[in-house]
Coordinates of C-alpha atoms in Angstrom, one line a residue:
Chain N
X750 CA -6.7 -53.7 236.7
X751 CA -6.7 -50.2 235.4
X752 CA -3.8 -47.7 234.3
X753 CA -3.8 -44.0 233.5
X754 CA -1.3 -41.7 233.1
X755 CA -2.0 -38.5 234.8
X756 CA -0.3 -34.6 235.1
X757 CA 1.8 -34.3 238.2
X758 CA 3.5 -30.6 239.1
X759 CA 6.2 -32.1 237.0
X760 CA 5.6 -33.6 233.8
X761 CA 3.2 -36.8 234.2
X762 CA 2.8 -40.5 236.5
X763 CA 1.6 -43.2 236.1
X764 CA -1.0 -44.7 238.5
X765 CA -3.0 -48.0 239.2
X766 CA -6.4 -48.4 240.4
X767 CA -6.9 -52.1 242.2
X768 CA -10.4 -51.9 242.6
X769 CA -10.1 -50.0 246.1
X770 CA -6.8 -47.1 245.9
X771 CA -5.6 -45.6 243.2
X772 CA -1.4 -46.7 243.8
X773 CA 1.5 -44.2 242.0
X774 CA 3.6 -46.4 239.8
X775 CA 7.3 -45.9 239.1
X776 CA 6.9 -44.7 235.9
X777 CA 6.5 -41.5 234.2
X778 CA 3.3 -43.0 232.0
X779 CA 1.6 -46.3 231.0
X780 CA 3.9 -46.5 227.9
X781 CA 6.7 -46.6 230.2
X782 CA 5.1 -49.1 232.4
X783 CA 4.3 -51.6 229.9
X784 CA 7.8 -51.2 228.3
X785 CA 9.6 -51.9 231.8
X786 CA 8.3 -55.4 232.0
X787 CA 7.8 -55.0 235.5
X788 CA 4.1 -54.3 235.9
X789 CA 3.2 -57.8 236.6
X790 CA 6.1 -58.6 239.6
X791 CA 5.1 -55.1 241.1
X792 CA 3.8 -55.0 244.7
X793 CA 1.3 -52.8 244.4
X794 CA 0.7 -52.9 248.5
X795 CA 3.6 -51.4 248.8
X796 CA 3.0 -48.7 246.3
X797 CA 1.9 -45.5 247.6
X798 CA -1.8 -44.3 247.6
X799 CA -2.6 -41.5 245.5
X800 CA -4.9 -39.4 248.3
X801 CA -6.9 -37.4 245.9
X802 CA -8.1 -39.6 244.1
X803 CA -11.2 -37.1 243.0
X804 CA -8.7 -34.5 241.7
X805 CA -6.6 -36.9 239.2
X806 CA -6.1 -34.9 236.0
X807 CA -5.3 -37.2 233.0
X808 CA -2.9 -36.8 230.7
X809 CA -2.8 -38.7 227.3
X810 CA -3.1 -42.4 228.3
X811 CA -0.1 -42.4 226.1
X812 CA 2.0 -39.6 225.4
X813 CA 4.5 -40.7 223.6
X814 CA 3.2 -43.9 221.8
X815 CA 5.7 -44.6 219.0
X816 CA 3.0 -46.3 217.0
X817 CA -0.5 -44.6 217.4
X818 CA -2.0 -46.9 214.3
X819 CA -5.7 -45.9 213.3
X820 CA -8.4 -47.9 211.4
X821 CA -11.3 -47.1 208.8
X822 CA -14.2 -48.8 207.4
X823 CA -14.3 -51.5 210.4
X824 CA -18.3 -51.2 211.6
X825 CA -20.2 -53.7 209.8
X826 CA -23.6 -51.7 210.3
X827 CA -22.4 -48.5 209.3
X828 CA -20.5 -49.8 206.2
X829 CA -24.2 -51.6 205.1
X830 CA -25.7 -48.5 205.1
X831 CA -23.0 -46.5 202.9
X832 CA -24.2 -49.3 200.7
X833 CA -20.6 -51.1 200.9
X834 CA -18.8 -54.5 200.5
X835 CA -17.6 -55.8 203.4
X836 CA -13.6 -54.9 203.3
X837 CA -11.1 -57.5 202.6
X838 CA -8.5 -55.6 204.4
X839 CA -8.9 -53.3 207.2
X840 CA -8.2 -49.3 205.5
X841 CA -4.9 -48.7 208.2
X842 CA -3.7 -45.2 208.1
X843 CA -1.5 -43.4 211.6
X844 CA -1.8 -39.9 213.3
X845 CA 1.5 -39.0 215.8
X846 CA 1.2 -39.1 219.1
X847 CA 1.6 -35.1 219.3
X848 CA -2.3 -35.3 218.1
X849 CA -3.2 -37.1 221.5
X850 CA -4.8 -35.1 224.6
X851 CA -6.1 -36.2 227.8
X852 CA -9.9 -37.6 228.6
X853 CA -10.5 -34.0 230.1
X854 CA -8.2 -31.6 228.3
X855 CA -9.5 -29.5 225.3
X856 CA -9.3 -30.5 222.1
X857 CA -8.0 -27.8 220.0
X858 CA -9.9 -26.9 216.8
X859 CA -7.3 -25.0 214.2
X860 CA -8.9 -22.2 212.6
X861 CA -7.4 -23.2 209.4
X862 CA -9.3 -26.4 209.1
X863 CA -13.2 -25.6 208.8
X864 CA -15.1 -29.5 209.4
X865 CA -14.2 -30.8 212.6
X866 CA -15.7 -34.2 213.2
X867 CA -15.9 -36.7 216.0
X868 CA -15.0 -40.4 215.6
X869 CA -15.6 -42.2 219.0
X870 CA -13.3 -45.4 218.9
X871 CA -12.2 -48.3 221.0
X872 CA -8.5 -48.3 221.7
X873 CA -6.7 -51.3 221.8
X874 CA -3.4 -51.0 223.4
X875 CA -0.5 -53.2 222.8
X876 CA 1.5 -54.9 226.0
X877 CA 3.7 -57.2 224.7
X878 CA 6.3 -57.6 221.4
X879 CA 4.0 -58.8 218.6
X880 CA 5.7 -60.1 215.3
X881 CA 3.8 -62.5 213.0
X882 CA 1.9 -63.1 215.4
X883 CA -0.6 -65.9 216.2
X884 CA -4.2 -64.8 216.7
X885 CA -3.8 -66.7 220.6
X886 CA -0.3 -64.6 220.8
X887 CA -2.3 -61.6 219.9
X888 CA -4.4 -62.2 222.5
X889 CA -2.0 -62.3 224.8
X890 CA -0.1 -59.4 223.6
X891 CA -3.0 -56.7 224.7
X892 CA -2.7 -54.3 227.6
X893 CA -6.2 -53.6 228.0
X894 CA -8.4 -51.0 226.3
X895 CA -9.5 -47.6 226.5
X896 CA -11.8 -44.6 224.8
X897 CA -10.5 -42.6 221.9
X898 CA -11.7 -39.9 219.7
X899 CA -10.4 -39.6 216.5
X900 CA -11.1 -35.9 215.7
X901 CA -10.7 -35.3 212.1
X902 CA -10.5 -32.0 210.1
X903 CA -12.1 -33.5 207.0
X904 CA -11.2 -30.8 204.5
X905 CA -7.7 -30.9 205.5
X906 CA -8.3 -35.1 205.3
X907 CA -9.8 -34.6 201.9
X908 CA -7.3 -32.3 200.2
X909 CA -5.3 -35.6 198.7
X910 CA -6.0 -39.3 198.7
X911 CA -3.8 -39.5 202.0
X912 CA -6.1 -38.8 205.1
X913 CA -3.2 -38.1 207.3
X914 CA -2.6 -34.6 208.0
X915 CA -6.7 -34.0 208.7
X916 CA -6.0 -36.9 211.4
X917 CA -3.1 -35.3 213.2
X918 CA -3.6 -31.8 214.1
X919 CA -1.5 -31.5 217.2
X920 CA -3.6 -31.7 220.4
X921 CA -7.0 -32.9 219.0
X922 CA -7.9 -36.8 219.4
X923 CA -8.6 -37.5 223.4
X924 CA -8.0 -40.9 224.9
X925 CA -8.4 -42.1 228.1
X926 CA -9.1 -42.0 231.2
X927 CA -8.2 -45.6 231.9
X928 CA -6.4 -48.6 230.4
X929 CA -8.8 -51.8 231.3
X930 CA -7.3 -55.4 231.3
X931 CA -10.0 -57.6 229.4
X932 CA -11.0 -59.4 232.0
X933 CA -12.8 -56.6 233.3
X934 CA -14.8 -56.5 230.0
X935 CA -15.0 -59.6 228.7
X936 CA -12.0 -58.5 226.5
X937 CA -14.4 -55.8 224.6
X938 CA -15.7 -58.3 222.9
X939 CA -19.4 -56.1 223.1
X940 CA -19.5 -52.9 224.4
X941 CA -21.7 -49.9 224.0
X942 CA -20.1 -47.1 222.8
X943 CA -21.2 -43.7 222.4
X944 CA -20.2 -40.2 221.0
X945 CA -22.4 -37.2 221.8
X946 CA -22.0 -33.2 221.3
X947 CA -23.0 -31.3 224.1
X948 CA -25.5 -33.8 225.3
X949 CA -27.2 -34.7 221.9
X950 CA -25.9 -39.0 221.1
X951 CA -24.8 -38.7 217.1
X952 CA -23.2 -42.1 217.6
X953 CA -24.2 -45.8 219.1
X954 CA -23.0 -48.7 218.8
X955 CA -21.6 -52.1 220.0
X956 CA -18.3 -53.4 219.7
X957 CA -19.9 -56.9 218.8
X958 CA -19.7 -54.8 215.4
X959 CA -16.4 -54.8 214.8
X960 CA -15.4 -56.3 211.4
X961 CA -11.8 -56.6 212.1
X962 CA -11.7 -57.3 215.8
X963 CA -9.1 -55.8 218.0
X964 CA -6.7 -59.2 217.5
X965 CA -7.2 -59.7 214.1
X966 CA -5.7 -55.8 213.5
X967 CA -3.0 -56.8 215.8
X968 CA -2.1 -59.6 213.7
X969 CA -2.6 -58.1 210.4
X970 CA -0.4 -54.9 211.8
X971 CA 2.4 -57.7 213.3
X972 CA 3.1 -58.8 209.2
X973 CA 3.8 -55.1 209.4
X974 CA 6.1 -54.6 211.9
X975 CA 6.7 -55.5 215.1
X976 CA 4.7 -53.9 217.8
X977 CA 5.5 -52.5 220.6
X978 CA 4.5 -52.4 224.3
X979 CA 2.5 -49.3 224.8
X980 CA 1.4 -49.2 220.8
X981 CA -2.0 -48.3 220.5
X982 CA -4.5 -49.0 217.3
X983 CA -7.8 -47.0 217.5
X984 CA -10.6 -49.7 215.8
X985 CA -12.6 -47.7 213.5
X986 CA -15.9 -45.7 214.4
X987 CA -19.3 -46.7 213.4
X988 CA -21.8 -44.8 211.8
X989 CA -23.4 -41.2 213.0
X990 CA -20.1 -38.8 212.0
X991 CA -20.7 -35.2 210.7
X992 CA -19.6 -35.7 207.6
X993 CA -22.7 -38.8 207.1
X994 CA -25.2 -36.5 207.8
X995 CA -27.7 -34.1 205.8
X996 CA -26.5 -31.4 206.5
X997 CA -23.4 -31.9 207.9
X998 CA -22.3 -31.0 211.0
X999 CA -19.3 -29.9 212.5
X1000 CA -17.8 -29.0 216.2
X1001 CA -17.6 -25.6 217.0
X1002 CA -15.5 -24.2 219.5
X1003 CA -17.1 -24.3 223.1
X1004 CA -19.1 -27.3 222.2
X1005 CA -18.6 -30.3 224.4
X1006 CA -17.2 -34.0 223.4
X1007 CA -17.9 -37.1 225.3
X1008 CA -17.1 -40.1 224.0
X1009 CA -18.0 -43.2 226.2
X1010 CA -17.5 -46.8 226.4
X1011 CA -19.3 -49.1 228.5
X1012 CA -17.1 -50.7 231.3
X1013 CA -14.1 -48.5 230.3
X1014 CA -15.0 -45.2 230.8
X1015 CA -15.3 -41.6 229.3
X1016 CA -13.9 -39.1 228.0
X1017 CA -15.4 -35.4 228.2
X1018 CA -13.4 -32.7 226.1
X1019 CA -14.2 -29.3 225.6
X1020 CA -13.7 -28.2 222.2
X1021 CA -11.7 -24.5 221.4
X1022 CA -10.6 -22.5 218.7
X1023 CA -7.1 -22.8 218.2
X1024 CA -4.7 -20.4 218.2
X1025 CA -7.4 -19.0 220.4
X1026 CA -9.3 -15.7 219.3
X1027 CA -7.7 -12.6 220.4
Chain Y
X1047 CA 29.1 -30.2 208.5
X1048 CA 28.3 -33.7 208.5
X1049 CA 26.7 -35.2 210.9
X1050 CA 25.9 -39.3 211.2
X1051 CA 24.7 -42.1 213.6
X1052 CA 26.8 -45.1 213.4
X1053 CA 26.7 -48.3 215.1
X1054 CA 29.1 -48.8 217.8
X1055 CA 29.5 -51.9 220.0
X1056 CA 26.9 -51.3 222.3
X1057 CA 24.2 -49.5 220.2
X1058 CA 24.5 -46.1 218.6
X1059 CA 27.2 -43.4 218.5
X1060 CA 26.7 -39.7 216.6
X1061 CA 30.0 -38.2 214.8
X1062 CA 30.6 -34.9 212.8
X1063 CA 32.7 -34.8 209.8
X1064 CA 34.3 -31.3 209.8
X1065 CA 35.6 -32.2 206.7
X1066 CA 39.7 -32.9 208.2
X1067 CA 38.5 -35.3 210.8
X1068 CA 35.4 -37.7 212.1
X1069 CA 34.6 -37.0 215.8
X1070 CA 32.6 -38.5 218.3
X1071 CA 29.6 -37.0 219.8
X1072 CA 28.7 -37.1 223.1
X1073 CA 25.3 -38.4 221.7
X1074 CA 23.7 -41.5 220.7
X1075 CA 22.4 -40.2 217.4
X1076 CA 21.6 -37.5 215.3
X1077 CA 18.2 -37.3 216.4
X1078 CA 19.3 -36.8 220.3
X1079 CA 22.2 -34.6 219.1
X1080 CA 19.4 -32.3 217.4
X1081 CA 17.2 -32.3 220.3
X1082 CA 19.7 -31.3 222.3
X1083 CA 20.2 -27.9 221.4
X1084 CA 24.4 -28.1 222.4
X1085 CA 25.1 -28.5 218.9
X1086 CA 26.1 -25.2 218.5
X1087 CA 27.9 -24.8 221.1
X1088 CA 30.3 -27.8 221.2
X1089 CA 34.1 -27.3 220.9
X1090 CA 34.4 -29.9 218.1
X1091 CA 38.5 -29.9 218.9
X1092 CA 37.9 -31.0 222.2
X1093 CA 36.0 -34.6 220.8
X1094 CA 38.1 -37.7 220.4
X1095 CA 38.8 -38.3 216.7
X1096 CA 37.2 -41.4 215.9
X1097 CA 40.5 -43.3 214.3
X1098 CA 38.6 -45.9 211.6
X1099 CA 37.2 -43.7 209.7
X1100 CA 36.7 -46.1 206.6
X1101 CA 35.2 -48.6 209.0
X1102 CA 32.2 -46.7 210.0
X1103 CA 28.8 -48.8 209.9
X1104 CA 25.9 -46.7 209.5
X1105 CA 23.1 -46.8 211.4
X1106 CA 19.6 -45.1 210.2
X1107 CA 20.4 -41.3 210.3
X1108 CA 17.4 -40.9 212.7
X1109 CA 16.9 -44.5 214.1
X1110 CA 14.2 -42.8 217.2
X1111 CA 12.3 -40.2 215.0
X1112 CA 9.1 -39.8 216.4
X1113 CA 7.5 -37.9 213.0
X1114 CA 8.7 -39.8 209.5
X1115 CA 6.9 -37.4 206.8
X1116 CA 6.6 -38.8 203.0
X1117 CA 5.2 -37.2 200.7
X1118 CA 4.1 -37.7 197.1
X1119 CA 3.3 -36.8 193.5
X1120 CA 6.2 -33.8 194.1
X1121 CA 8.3 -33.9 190.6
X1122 CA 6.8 -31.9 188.2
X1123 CA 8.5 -33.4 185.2
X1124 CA 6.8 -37.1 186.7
X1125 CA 3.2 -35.3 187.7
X1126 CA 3.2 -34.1 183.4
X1127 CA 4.6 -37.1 181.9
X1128 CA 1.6 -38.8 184.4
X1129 CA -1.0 -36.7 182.6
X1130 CA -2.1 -35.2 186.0
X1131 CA -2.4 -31.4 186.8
X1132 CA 0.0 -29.6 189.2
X1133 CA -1.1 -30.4 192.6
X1134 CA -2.6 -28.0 195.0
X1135 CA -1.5 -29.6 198.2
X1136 CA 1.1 -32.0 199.1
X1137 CA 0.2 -35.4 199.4
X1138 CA 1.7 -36.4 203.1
X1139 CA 1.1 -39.4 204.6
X1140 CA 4.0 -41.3 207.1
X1141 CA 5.7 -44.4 207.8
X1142 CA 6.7 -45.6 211.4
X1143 CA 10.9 -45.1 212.3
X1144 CA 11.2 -48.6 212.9
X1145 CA 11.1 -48.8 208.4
X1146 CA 14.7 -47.3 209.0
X1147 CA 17.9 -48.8 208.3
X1148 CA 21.2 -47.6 207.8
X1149 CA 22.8 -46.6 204.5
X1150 CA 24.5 -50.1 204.0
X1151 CA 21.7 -52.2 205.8
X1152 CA 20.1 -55.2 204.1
X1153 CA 16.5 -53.9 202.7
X1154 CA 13.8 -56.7 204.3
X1155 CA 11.8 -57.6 201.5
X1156 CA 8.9 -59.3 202.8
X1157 CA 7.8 -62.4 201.4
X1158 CA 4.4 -61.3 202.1
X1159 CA 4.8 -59.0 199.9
X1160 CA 5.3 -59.5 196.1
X1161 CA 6.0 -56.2 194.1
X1162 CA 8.6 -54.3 196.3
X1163 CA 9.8 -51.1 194.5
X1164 CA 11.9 -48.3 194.7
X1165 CA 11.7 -44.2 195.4
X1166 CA 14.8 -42.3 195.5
X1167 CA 14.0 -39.5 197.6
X1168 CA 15.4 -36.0 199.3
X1169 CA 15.3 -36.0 202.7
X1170 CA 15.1 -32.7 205.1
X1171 CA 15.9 -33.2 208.8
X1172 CA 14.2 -30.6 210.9
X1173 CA 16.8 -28.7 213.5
X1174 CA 14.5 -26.5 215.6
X1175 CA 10.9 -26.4 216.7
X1176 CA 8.4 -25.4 214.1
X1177 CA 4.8 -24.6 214.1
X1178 CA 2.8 -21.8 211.9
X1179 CA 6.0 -21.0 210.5
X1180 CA 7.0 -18.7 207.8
X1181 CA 9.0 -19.4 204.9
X1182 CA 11.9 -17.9 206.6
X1183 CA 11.7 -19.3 209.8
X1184 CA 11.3 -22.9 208.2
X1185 CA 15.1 -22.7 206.2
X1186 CA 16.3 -21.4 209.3
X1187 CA 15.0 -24.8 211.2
X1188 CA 16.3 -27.2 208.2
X1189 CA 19.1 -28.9 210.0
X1190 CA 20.0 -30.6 206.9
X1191 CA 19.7 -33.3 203.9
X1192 CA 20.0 -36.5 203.6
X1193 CA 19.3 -39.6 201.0
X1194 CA 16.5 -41.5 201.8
X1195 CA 14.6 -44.3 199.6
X1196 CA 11.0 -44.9 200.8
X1197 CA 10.7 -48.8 199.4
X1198 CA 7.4 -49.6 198.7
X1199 CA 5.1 -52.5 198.8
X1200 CA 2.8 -51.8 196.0
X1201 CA 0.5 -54.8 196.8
X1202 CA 0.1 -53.9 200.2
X1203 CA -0.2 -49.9 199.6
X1204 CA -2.9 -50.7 197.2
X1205 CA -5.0 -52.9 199.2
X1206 CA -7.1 -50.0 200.3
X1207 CA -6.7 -46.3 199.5
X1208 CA -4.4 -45.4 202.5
X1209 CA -0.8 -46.0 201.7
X1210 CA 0.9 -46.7 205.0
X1211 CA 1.1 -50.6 205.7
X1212 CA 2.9 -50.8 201.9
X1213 CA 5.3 -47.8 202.9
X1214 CA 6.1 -49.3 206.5
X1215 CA 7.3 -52.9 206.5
X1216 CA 10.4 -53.0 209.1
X1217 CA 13.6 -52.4 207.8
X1218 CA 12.7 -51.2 204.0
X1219 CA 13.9 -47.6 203.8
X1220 CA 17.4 -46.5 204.0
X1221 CA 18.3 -43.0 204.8
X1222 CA 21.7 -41.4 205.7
X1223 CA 24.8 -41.8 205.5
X1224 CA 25.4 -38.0 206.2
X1225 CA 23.1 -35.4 207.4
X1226 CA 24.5 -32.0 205.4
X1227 CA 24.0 -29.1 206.6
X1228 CA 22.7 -26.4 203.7
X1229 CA 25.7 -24.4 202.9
X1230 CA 28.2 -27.4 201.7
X1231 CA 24.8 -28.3 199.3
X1232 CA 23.0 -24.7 198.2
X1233 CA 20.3 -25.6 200.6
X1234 CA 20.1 -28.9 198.3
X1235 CA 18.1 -26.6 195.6
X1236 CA 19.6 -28.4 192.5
X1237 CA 21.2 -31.8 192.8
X1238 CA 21.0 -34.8 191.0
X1239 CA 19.6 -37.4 192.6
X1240 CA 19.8 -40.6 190.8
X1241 CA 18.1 -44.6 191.4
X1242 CA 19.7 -47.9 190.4
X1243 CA 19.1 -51.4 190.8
X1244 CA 22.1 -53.8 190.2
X1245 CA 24.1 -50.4 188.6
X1246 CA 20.8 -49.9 185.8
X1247 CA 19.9 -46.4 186.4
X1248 CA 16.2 -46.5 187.4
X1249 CA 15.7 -42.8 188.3
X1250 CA 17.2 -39.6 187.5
X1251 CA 16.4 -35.7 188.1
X1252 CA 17.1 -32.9 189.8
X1253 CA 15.8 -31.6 192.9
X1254 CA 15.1 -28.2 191.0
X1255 CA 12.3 -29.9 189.8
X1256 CA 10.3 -30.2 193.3
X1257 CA 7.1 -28.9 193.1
X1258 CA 6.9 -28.7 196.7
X1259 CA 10.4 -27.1 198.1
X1260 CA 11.5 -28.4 201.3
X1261 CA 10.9 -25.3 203.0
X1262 CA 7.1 -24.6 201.9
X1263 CA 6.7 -28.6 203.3
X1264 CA 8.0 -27.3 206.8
X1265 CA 5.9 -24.6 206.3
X1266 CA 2.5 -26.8 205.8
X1267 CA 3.4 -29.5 208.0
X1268 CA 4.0 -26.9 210.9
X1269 CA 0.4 -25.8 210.3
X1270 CA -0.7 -29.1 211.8
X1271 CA 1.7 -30.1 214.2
X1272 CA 5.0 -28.7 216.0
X1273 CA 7.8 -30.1 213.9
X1274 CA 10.6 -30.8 216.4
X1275 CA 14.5 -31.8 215.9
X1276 CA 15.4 -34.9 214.5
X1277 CA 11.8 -34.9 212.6
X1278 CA 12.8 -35.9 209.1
X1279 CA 10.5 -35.2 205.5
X1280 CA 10.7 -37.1 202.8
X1281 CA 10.1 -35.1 199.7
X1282 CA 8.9 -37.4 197.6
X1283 CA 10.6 -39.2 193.8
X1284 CA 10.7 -38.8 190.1
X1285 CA 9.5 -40.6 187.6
X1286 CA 11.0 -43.9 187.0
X1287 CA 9.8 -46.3 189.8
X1288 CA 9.0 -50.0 189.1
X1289 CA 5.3 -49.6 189.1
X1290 CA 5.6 -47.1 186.3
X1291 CA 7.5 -49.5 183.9
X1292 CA 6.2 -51.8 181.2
X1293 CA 6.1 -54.1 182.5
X1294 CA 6.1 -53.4 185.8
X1295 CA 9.8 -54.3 187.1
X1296 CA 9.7 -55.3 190.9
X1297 CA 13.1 -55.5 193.4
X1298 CA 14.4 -59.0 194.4
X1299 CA 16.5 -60.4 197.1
X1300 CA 20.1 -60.4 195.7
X1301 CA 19.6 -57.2 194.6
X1302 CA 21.9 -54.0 195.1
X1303 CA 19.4 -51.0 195.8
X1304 CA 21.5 -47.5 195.2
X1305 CA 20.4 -44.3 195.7
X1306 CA 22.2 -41.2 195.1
X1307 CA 22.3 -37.4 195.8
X1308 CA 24.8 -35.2 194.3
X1309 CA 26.9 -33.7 197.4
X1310 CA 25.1 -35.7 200.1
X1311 CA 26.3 -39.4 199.4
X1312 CA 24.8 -42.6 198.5
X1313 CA 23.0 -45.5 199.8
X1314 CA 23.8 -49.0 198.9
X1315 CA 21.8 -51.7 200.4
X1316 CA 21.1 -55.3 199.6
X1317 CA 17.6 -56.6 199.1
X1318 CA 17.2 -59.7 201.2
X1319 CA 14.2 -62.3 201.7
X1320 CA 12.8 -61.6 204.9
X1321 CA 12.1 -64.3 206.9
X1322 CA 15.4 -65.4 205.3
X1323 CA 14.4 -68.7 203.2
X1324 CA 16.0 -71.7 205.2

């Protein structure tokens, strides 16, 4: 089953692709379908079919996640080759949901910031109340899983110790298009993922990778606090970033993003200078 | 004017103190009565008078808000006794609204967790939206203050070099009871904000002493992202927390956690074992 919340003429909808229609949900986005409880008791034959199904314009998959929880330091190949340990504890920081644009929208690149990097990412999001939770309950607790980008402005992420504010510039980090159950991907236990600027691959790598994997964060997070359907944690990214490489490289406005996973999707963003140049 | 979100029987309930009487808002809480932009325009005779005034339970001033700012290393007085140089930049980072609780709330000390500790902090509560905004335009969107304590799990902020999972257990950080608007307080440029732990004063200074003011942190936050209404900032504490101290002094269950600001009100919460031991 797959979920994406896309732009209507006014505001956004949910919709539901069975494998043969894409279906309109009663709900304004995924968030608000996992947090009704009613996706599973849903009769999607009666739901009505989305006709253009070529012309669906994706929102956020989430735009208004409460929790939009982020991970560093989580690919075991590319922390080897920084030279190192393997982390006791996953590095857990957040951005706010503002930050978050569709799989096809721009991504806006503030002209105050000067290093914008990519950070291709699995996204795992949340579909049930997890506290202290099991690693079976996590498990259990997972929507499905999508593509994210975790544009950063590293100067601005590098002013202080605190990486936040380089993470959340408003309208920057695409996710989407889709939200895939597991068992359309083996629960993304090892999937290619890929990052490339306009055209050229800076990033490969599996999700068989993963130090932390996507229910061990969920546990670790639900000693935390509790989660909450329609949560989302972005995994980590592996090696290949702008900042990693000699020299370093950064977007540029008009350069294009696409960040793909295998079996889930991708996301294709264009980037631009924002506030845009007069 | 004084505005709070108290807990009624079935959930939430805004009122205004206009300093004769406390009425009820035709909102759920502060955060919603922000957002709503009728704040202005309400005739406050016209609201029922809420009768038990001295009965009021206080919910988190802001139980919904969407962006919870911290920052930190922002008293100069604690940056020089420290031994480190005036800071260029903030240092922001966040914690999730679900951390809330209400200015009489137990404080949820984690058992997984073992040195929990204290930050008496001034809060600003953003009333309009803000992005790229000048000095001016940021006091104008200041809604008010409030008194916030952003408890900490120093084991858990430490275990890698972002701060969040230590600064967002559920239910740690109290804020409210009042949100004040800026001309009962001087636009909160000098109060005495004071810490204490079972009535030991732990923390004391003024808020003259912010490095950062509240409005140049509107005004650098809005460079990022659109601050909106019901957005709170915590400005960050003095010196004086338990991880400073020789030795290190950490807070307990059966302790009384109370945090102060001249002119806004106090916070007095119980520190409780969370699970509960059975």
């Amino acid at each position: 089953m797959k979920l994406a919340t896309t732009r209507s003429d006014n505001g956004t909808q949910a919709v539901l692709d069975d494998g043969v229609d894409v279906r309109r949900l009663p709900f304004a986005d995924v968030g608000v379908a996992l947090r009704s409880g009613k996706l599973a008791s849903l009769d999607v034959s009666a739901l009505p079919i989305e006709p253009n199904t070529h012309r669906l314009r994706f929102a956020p998959l989430l735009p208004n996640a409460s929790k939009v929880v982020c991970v560093g330091h989580n690919y075991a190949a590319h922390i080897a080759e920084m030279g190192h340990e393997p982390p006791k504890y996953p590095t857990v920081f957040s951005k706010f949901s503002s930050a978050l644009v569709g799989a096809n929208d721009p991504i806006c690149l503030d002209t105050a910031a000067s290093s914008w990097d990519w950070e291709a990412e699995l996204a795992v999001v949340v579909g049930a109340p997890l506290r202290r939770a099991t690693n079976a309950q996590a498990r259990a607790g997972i929507a499905g899983y999508s593509v994210a980008n975790d544009v950063s402005a590293r100067d601005w992420q590098r002013r202080t110790s605190q990486w936040l504010l380089g993470k959340t510039f408003d309208q920057t980090s695409p996710i989407g298009p889709w939200l895939v159950s597991g068992d359309e991907v083996d629960d993304a236990s090892d999937l290619l993922l890929t990052c490339s600027v306009d055209g050229v691959i800076k990033q490969q790598a599996r999700t068989s990778d993963l130090v932390f994997k996507p229910a061990d964060l969920l546990v670790y997070l639900s000693h935390v606090t509790e989660l909450q359907p329609g949560d989302v944690v972005l995994t980590g990214t592996p090696g290949g970033v702008g900042a990693a490489r000699t020299p370093a490289e950064w977007l540029l406005p008009g350069q294009i993003l696409e960040t793909s996973i295998e079996g889930l999707g991708s996301c294709r963003n264009e980037c631009v200078a924002d506030p845009a140049a007069t």
